[in-house]
Amino acid sequence: MTLEFATRYRQSSHIPPEPGKPYFIEKDMGDRAHLFTDLFTVYAGGEQTENTFNFFTCEGPKGDTIPAHVHPDTYEVFFVTDGAVRLFVEDTAGEQYEKLLAGGDFGFVPKNCPHAYRIERHGSRIVGVAAGPGGTFERFFENLGTPVDTLGPPSRPYIPEPHKFATVPQQYDVRFLPGHQWRTQ
């Protein structure tokens, strides 16, 4: 049995709202949100880890490259458990890298490095962990996207309203890079 908690983010969550409390979450039952074509599921965040790291999954269909962005204070890892995901990263010297990650492959993105990804196969799943001195960004997904109770990616892409792009990313250590070009594609 998985316990439910009321949090400042949701009426009902399987994630306790404060640190220092052990908990367990059954498969796919974390806090879910749709953003663009993907389903993000948060299992642990800032409140549970005293802002030291977060743990989430992302799954979705084969699609377009998500917008290039950077986290000024956050390191991010990509561990692909299913399918294939192409990761694009630019280091602080401007050198660009592109790698197709398949099940069991790992990618690391240092803070201040522009990056993006593209899901290359339907049903792909990424396990993400992010950490850094600026805290955690897991609540970005449901604040820019939309919280959901359903399983699976959205049937139609969820495109945030334009005004959300002006406020939400900065609150969660995300800076979009409009017009950023990947020379590696």
PDB file of C-alpha atoms in Angstrom:
ATOM      1  CA  MET A   1       0.000   0.000   0.000  1.00  0.00           C
ATOM      2  CA  THR A   2       1.271   3.441  -0.903  1.00  0.00           C
ATOM      3  CA  LEU A   3       0.426   6.332   1.420  1.00  0.00           C
ATOM      4  CA  GLU A   4      -1.064   9.585   0.161  1.00  0.00           C
ATOM      5  CA  PHE A   5      -0.193  13.069   1.355  1.00  0.00           C
ATOM      6  CA  ALA A   6      -1.556  16.543   0.712  1.00  0.00           C
ATOM      7  CA  THR A   7       1.245  18.852  -0.424  1.00  0.00           C
ATOM      8  CA  ARG A   8       1.544  22.453  -1.500  1.00  0.00           C
ATOM      9  CA  TYR A   9       1.684  21.186  -5.085  1.00  0.00           C
ATOM     10  CA  ARG A  10      -1.142  18.641  -5.104  1.00  0.00           C
ATOM     11  CA  GLN A  11      -4.236  17.595  -3.172  1.00  0.00           C
ATOM     12  CA  SER A  12      -3.018  14.006  -3.299  1.00  0.00           C
ATOM     13  CA  SER A  13       0.577  12.833  -3.680  1.00  0.00           C
ATOM     14  CA  HIS A  14       2.545   9.721  -2.786  1.00  0.00           C
ATOM     15  CA  ILE A  15       5.512  11.949  -1.925  1.00  0.00           C
ATOM     16  CA  PRO A  16       5.631  13.244   1.671  1.00  0.00           C
ATOM     17  CA  PRO A  17       5.856  17.030   1.857  1.00  0.00           C
ATOM     18  CA  GLU A  18       8.794  17.154   4.304  1.00  0.00           C
ATOM     19  CA  PRO A  19      12.297  15.627   4.613  1.00  0.00           C
ATOM     20  CA  GLY A  20      13.302  12.828   6.940  1.00  0.00           C
ATOM     21  CA  LYS A  21      10.371  10.530   6.213  1.00  0.00           C
ATOM     22  CA  PRO A  22      11.030   7.200   4.463  1.00  0.00           C
ATOM     23  CA  TYR A  23       8.518   6.353   1.748  1.00  0.00           C
ATOM     24  CA  PHE A  24       7.876   3.991  -1.134  1.00  0.00           C
ATOM     25  CA  ILE A  25       6.139   4.617  -4.431  1.00  0.00           C
ATOM     26  CA  GLU A  26       4.794   1.943  -6.729  1.00  0.00           C
ATOM     27  CA  LYS A  27       5.710   2.004 -10.415  1.00  0.00           C
ATOM     28  CA  ASP A  28       4.507   5.132 -12.257  1.00  0.00           C
ATOM     29  CA  MET A  29       2.677   6.503  -9.191  1.00  0.00           C
ATOM     30  CA  GLY A  30       4.803   9.597  -8.534  1.00  0.00           C
ATOM     31  CA  ASP A  31       3.576  13.125  -9.239  1.00  0.00           C
ATOM     32  CA  ARG A  32       2.847  13.199 -12.984  1.00  0.00           C
ATOM     33  CA  ALA A  33       2.739  16.097 -15.444  1.00  0.00           C
ATOM     34  CA  HIS A  34       2.442  16.502 -19.203  1.00  0.00           C
ATOM     35  CA  LEU A  35       4.789  18.909 -20.931  1.00  0.00           C
ATOM     36  CA  PHE A  36       5.046  19.077 -24.720  1.00  0.00           C
ATOM     37  CA  THR A  37       4.750  15.425 -25.852  1.00  0.00           C
ATOM     38  CA  ASP A  38       6.167  13.859 -22.696  1.00  0.00           C
ATOM     39  CA  LEU A  39       5.029  12.513 -19.345  1.00  0.00           C
ATOM     40  CA  PHE A  40       7.237  13.497 -16.413  1.00  0.00           C
ATOM     41  CA  THR A  41       6.912  11.575 -13.154  1.00  0.00           C
ATOM     42  CA  VAL A  42       8.591  12.931 -10.014  1.00  0.00           C
ATOM     43  CA  TYR A  43       9.528  10.458  -7.277  1.00  0.00           C
ATOM     44  CA  ALA A  44      11.715  12.650  -5.027  1.00  0.00           C
ATOM     45  CA  GLY A  45      12.347  16.345  -4.965  1.00  0.00           C
ATOM     46  CA  GLY A  46      13.706  19.253  -3.023  1.00  0.00           C
ATOM     47  CA  GLU A  47      11.398  18.897  -0.039  1.00  0.00           C
ATOM     48  CA  GLN A  48      12.408  15.278   0.538  1.00  0.00           C
ATOM     49  CA  THR A  49      16.161  15.749  -0.025  1.00  0.00           C
ATOM     50  CA  GLU A  50      16.694  19.148   1.608  1.00  0.00           C
ATOM     51  CA  ASN A  51      17.251  20.580  -1.902  1.00  0.00           C
ATOM     52  CA  THR A  52      20.213  18.301  -2.643  1.00  0.00           C
ATOM     53  CA  PHE A  53      18.786  16.345  -5.619  1.00  0.00           C
ATOM     54  CA  ASN A  54      15.651  15.214  -7.414  1.00  0.00           C
ATOM     55  CA  PHE A  55      14.658  11.966  -9.132  1.00  0.00           C
ATOM     56  CA  PHE A  56      12.198  11.788 -12.010  1.00  0.00           C
ATOM     57  CA  THR A  57      11.358   9.916 -15.187  1.00  0.00           C
ATOM     58  CA  CYS A  58      10.429  11.190 -18.629  1.00  0.00           C
ATOM     59  CA  GLU A  59       8.698   9.087 -21.239  1.00  0.00           C
ATOM     60  CA  GLY A  60       7.239   9.914 -24.566  1.00  0.00           C
ATOM     61  CA  PRO A  61       6.840   9.153 -28.230  1.00  0.00           C
ATOM     62  CA  LYS A  62       9.357   9.661 -30.975  1.00  0.00           C
ATOM     63  CA  GLY A  63       9.277  13.381 -31.584  1.00  0.00           C
ATOM     64  CA  ASP A  64      10.956  16.712 -32.065  1.00  0.00           C
ATOM     65  CA  THR A  65      13.967  17.995 -30.184  1.00  0.00           C
ATOM     66  CA  ILE A  66      12.858  19.716 -26.996  1.00  0.00           C
ATOM     67  CA  PRO A  67      13.909  23.375 -26.751  1.00  0.00           C
ATOM     68  CA  ALA A  68      17.567  24.035 -25.978  1.00  0.00           C
ATOM     69  CA  HIS A  69      18.017  25.213 -22.410  1.00  0.00           C
ATOM     70  CA  VAL A  70      20.583  25.604 -19.662  1.00  0.00           C
ATOM     71  CA  HIS A  71      20.569  25.186 -15.866  1.00  0.00           C
ATOM     72  CA  PRO A  72      22.956  27.795 -14.391  1.00  0.00           C
ATOM     73  CA  ASP A  73      23.229  26.014 -11.018  1.00  0.00           C
ATOM     74  CA  THR A  74      22.159  22.435 -11.697  1.00  0.00           C
ATOM     75  CA  TYR A  75      23.913  19.284 -12.877  1.00  0.00           C
ATOM     76  CA  GLU A  76      21.673  16.814 -14.711  1.00  0.00           C
ATOM     77  CA  VAL A  77      21.997  13.142 -15.594  1.00  0.00           C
ATOM     78  CA  PHE A  78      20.137  11.174 -18.232  1.00  0.00           C
ATOM     79  CA  PHE A  79      19.906   7.396 -17.825  1.00  0.00           C
ATOM     80  CA  VAL A  80      17.898   5.710 -20.572  1.00  0.00           C
ATOM     81  CA  THR A  81      16.056   2.598 -19.374  1.00  0.00           C
ATOM     82  CA  ASP A  82      13.994   1.921 -22.505  1.00  0.00           C
ATOM     83  CA  GLY A  83      14.122   2.963 -26.133  1.00  0.00           C
ATOM     84  CA  ALA A  84      16.528   5.519 -27.528  1.00  0.00           C
ATOM     85  CA  VAL A  85      17.123   9.189 -26.792  1.00  0.00           C
ATOM     86  CA  ARG A  86      19.486  11.549 -28.613  1.00  0.00           C
ATOM     87  CA  LEU A  87      21.206  13.932 -26.199  1.00  0.00           C
ATOM     88  CA  PHE A  88      22.676  17.233 -27.415  1.00  0.00           C
ATOM     89  CA  VAL A  89      25.117  19.081 -25.130  1.00  0.00           C
ATOM     90  CA  GLU A  90      27.367  22.107 -25.565  1.00  0.00           C
ATOM     91  CA  ASP A  91      30.220  22.596 -23.116  1.00  0.00           C
ATOM     92  CA  THR A  92      31.177  25.986 -21.669  1.00  0.00           C
ATOM     93  CA  ALA A  93      33.848  26.404 -24.392  1.00  0.00           C
ATOM     94  CA  GLY A  94      31.208  26.063 -27.126  1.00  0.00           C
ATOM     95  CA  GLU A  95      32.072  22.549 -28.315  1.00  0.00           C
ATOM     96  CA  GLN A  96      28.944  20.554 -29.139  1.00  0.00           C
ATOM     97  CA  TYR A  97      28.336  16.860 -28.567  1.00  0.00           C
ATOM     98  CA  GLU A  98      25.580  14.567 -29.764  1.00  0.00           C
ATOM     99  CA  LYS A  99      25.069  11.003 -28.582  1.00  0.00           C
ATOM    100  CA  LEU A 100      22.350   8.434 -29.198  1.00  0.00           C
ATOM    101  CA  LEU A 101      21.633   6.811 -25.830  1.00  0.00           C
ATOM    102  CA  ALA A 102      19.927   3.403 -25.763  1.00  0.00           C
ATOM    103  CA  GLY A 103      18.701   1.310 -22.829  1.00  0.00           C
ATOM    104  CA  GLY A 104      21.387   1.266 -20.127  1.00  0.00           C
ATOM    105  CA  ASP A 105      23.282   4.294 -21.503  1.00  0.00           C
ATOM    106  CA  PHE A 106      24.114   7.339 -19.374  1.00  0.00           C
ATOM    107  CA  GLY A 107      24.674  11.014 -20.180  1.00  0.00           C
ATOM    108  CA  PHE A 108      25.938  13.792 -17.875  1.00  0.00           C
ATOM    109  CA  VAL A 109      25.255  17.505 -18.376  1.00  0.00           C
ATOM    110  CA  PRO A 110      27.295  19.902 -16.201  1.00  0.00           C
ATOM    111  CA  LYS A 111      25.738  23.128 -14.972  1.00  0.00           C
ATOM    112  CA  ASN A 112      25.843  26.043 -17.439  1.00  0.00           C
ATOM    113  CA  CYS A 113      25.932  23.714 -20.450  1.00  0.00           C
ATOM    114  CA  PRO A 114      23.208  24.172 -23.066  1.00  0.00           C
ATOM    115  CA  HIS A 115      21.437  20.900 -23.794  1.00  0.00           C
ATOM    116  CA  ALA A 116      18.374  19.308 -25.351  1.00  0.00           C
ATOM    117  CA  TYR A 117      17.155  15.846 -26.189  1.00  0.00           C
ATOM    118  CA  ARG A 118      15.017  14.105 -28.744  1.00  0.00           C
ATOM    119  CA  ILE A 119      13.196  10.834 -28.162  1.00  0.00           C
ATOM    120  CA  GLU A 120      14.064   8.585 -31.093  1.00  0.00           C
ATOM    121  CA  ARG A 121      11.757   5.599 -30.392  1.00  0.00           C
ATOM    122  CA  HIS A 122       8.182   5.429 -29.148  1.00  0.00           C
ATOM    123  CA  GLY A 123       7.971   4.328 -25.521  1.00  0.00           C
ATOM    124  CA  SER A 124      11.426   5.572 -24.566  1.00  0.00           C
ATOM    125  CA  ARG A 125      12.048   6.328 -20.906  1.00  0.00           C
ATOM    126  CA  ILE A 126      14.692   8.489 -19.256  1.00  0.00           C
ATOM    127  CA  VAL A 127      15.536   8.410 -15.564  1.00  0.00           C
ATOM    128  CA  GLY A 128      16.725  11.865 -14.557  1.00  0.00           C
ATOM    129  CA  VAL A 129      18.537  13.120 -11.511  1.00  0.00           C
ATOM    130  CA  ALA A 130      19.446  16.753 -11.013  1.00  0.00           C
ATOM    131  CA  ALA A 131      21.461  18.367  -8.248  1.00  0.00           C
ATOM    132  CA  GLY A 132      23.303  21.565  -7.601  1.00  0.00           C
ATOM    133  CA  PRO A 133      23.852  24.503  -5.317  1.00  0.00           C
ATOM    134  CA  GLY A 134      20.736  26.215  -6.668  1.00  0.00           C
ATOM    135  CA  GLY A 135      18.395  23.503  -5.415  1.00  0.00           C
ATOM    136  CA  THR A 136      16.197  21.276  -7.542  1.00  0.00           C
ATOM    137  CA  PHE A 137      13.909  21.905 -10.514  1.00  0.00           C
ATOM    138  CA  GLU A 138      11.438  18.988 -10.523  1.00  0.00           C
ATOM    139  CA  ARG A 139       8.359  21.176  -9.987  1.00  0.00           C
ATOM    140  CA  PHE A 140       9.186  22.967 -13.246  1.00  0.00           C
ATOM    141  CA  PHE A 141       7.418  20.201 -15.189  1.00  0.00           C
ATOM    142  CA  GLU A 142       3.997  20.641 -13.597  1.00  0.00           C
ATOM    143  CA  ASN A 143       4.241  24.434 -13.374  1.00  0.00           C
ATOM    144  CA  LEU A 144       5.179  24.968 -17.010  1.00  0.00           C
ATOM    145  CA  GLY A 145       3.210  21.886 -18.071  1.00  0.00           C
ATOM    146  CA  THR A 146       0.060  20.552 -16.491  1.00  0.00           C
ATOM    147  CA  PRO A 147      -0.380  18.103 -13.585  1.00  0.00           C
ATOM    148  CA  VAL A 148      -2.172  14.874 -14.529  1.00  0.00           C
ATOM    149  CA  ASP A 149      -3.438  11.760 -12.793  1.00  0.00           C
ATOM    150  CA  THR A 150      -3.384   9.628 -15.936  1.00  0.00           C
ATOM    151  CA  LEU A 151      -0.605   7.306 -17.037  1.00  0.00           C
ATOM    152  CA  GLY A 152       1.236   7.717 -20.325  1.00  0.00           C
ATOM    153  CA  PRO A 153       2.212  10.653 -22.489  1.00  0.00           C
ATOM    154  CA  PRO A 154      -0.431  13.159 -23.595  1.00  0.00           C
ATOM    155  CA  SER A 155      -2.653  12.248 -26.534  1.00  0.00           C
ATOM    156  CA  ARG A 156      -2.001  15.767 -27.889  1.00  0.00           C
ATOM    157  CA  PRO A 157       1.114  17.829 -27.109  1.00  0.00           C
ATOM    158  CA  TYR A 158       0.690  20.134 -24.129  1.00  0.00           C
ATOM    159  CA  ILE A 159       2.046  23.520 -25.182  1.00  0.00           C
ATOM    160  CA  PRO A 160       2.248  26.006 -22.292  1.00  0.00           C
ATOM    161  CA  GLU A 161       0.697  29.432 -22.582  1.00  0.00           C
ATOM    162  CA  PRO A 162       3.283  32.032 -23.684  1.00  0.00           C
ATOM    163  CA  HIS A 163       3.156  33.986 -20.404  1.00  0.00           C
ATOM    164  CA  LYS A 164       4.354  30.883 -18.499  1.00  0.00           C
ATOM    165  CA  PHE A 165       7.645  30.932 -20.424  1.00  0.00           C
ATOM    166  CA  ALA A 166       8.319  34.411 -19.014  1.00  0.00           C
ATOM    167  CA  THR A 167       8.011  33.396 -15.357  1.00  0.00           C
ATOM    168  CA  VAL A 168       8.146  29.665 -14.618  1.00  0.00           C
ATOM    169  CA  PRO A 169      11.600  28.722 -15.984  1.00  0.00           C
ATOM    170  CA  GLN A 170      13.483  31.327 -13.943  1.00  0.00           C
ATOM    171  CA  GLN A 171      11.886  30.045 -10.719  1.00  0.00           C
ATOM    172  CA  TYR A 172      13.309  26.562 -11.381  1.00  0.00           C
ATOM    173  CA  ASP A 173      16.842  27.242 -12.675  1.00  0.00           C
ATOM    174  CA  VAL A 174      15.869  26.757 -16.326  1.00  0.00           C
ATOM    175  CA  ARG A 175      16.758  29.252 -19.038  1.00  0.00           C
ATOM    176  CA  PHE A 176      15.503  28.544 -22.556  1.00  0.00           C
ATOM    177  CA  LEU A 177      17.780  29.458 -25.442  1.00  0.00           C
ATOM    178  CA  PRO A 178      15.568  30.519 -28.360  1.00  0.00           C
ATOM    179  CA  GLY A 179      17.359  30.268 -31.665  1.00  0.00           C
ATOM    180  CA  HIS A 180      20.130  28.024 -30.321  1.00  0.00           C
ATOM    181  CA  GLN A 181      21.553  25.970 -33.173  1.00  0.00           C
ATOM    182  CA  TRP A 182      22.870  22.445 -32.852  1.00  0.00           C
ATOM    183  CA  ARG A 183      25.686  22.066 -35.396  1.00  0.00           C
ATOM    184  CA  THR A 184      25.880  18.342 -34.635  1.00  0.00           C
ATOM    185  CA  GLN A 185      22.487  17.405 -36.170  1.00  0.00           C
TER     186      GLN A 185
END
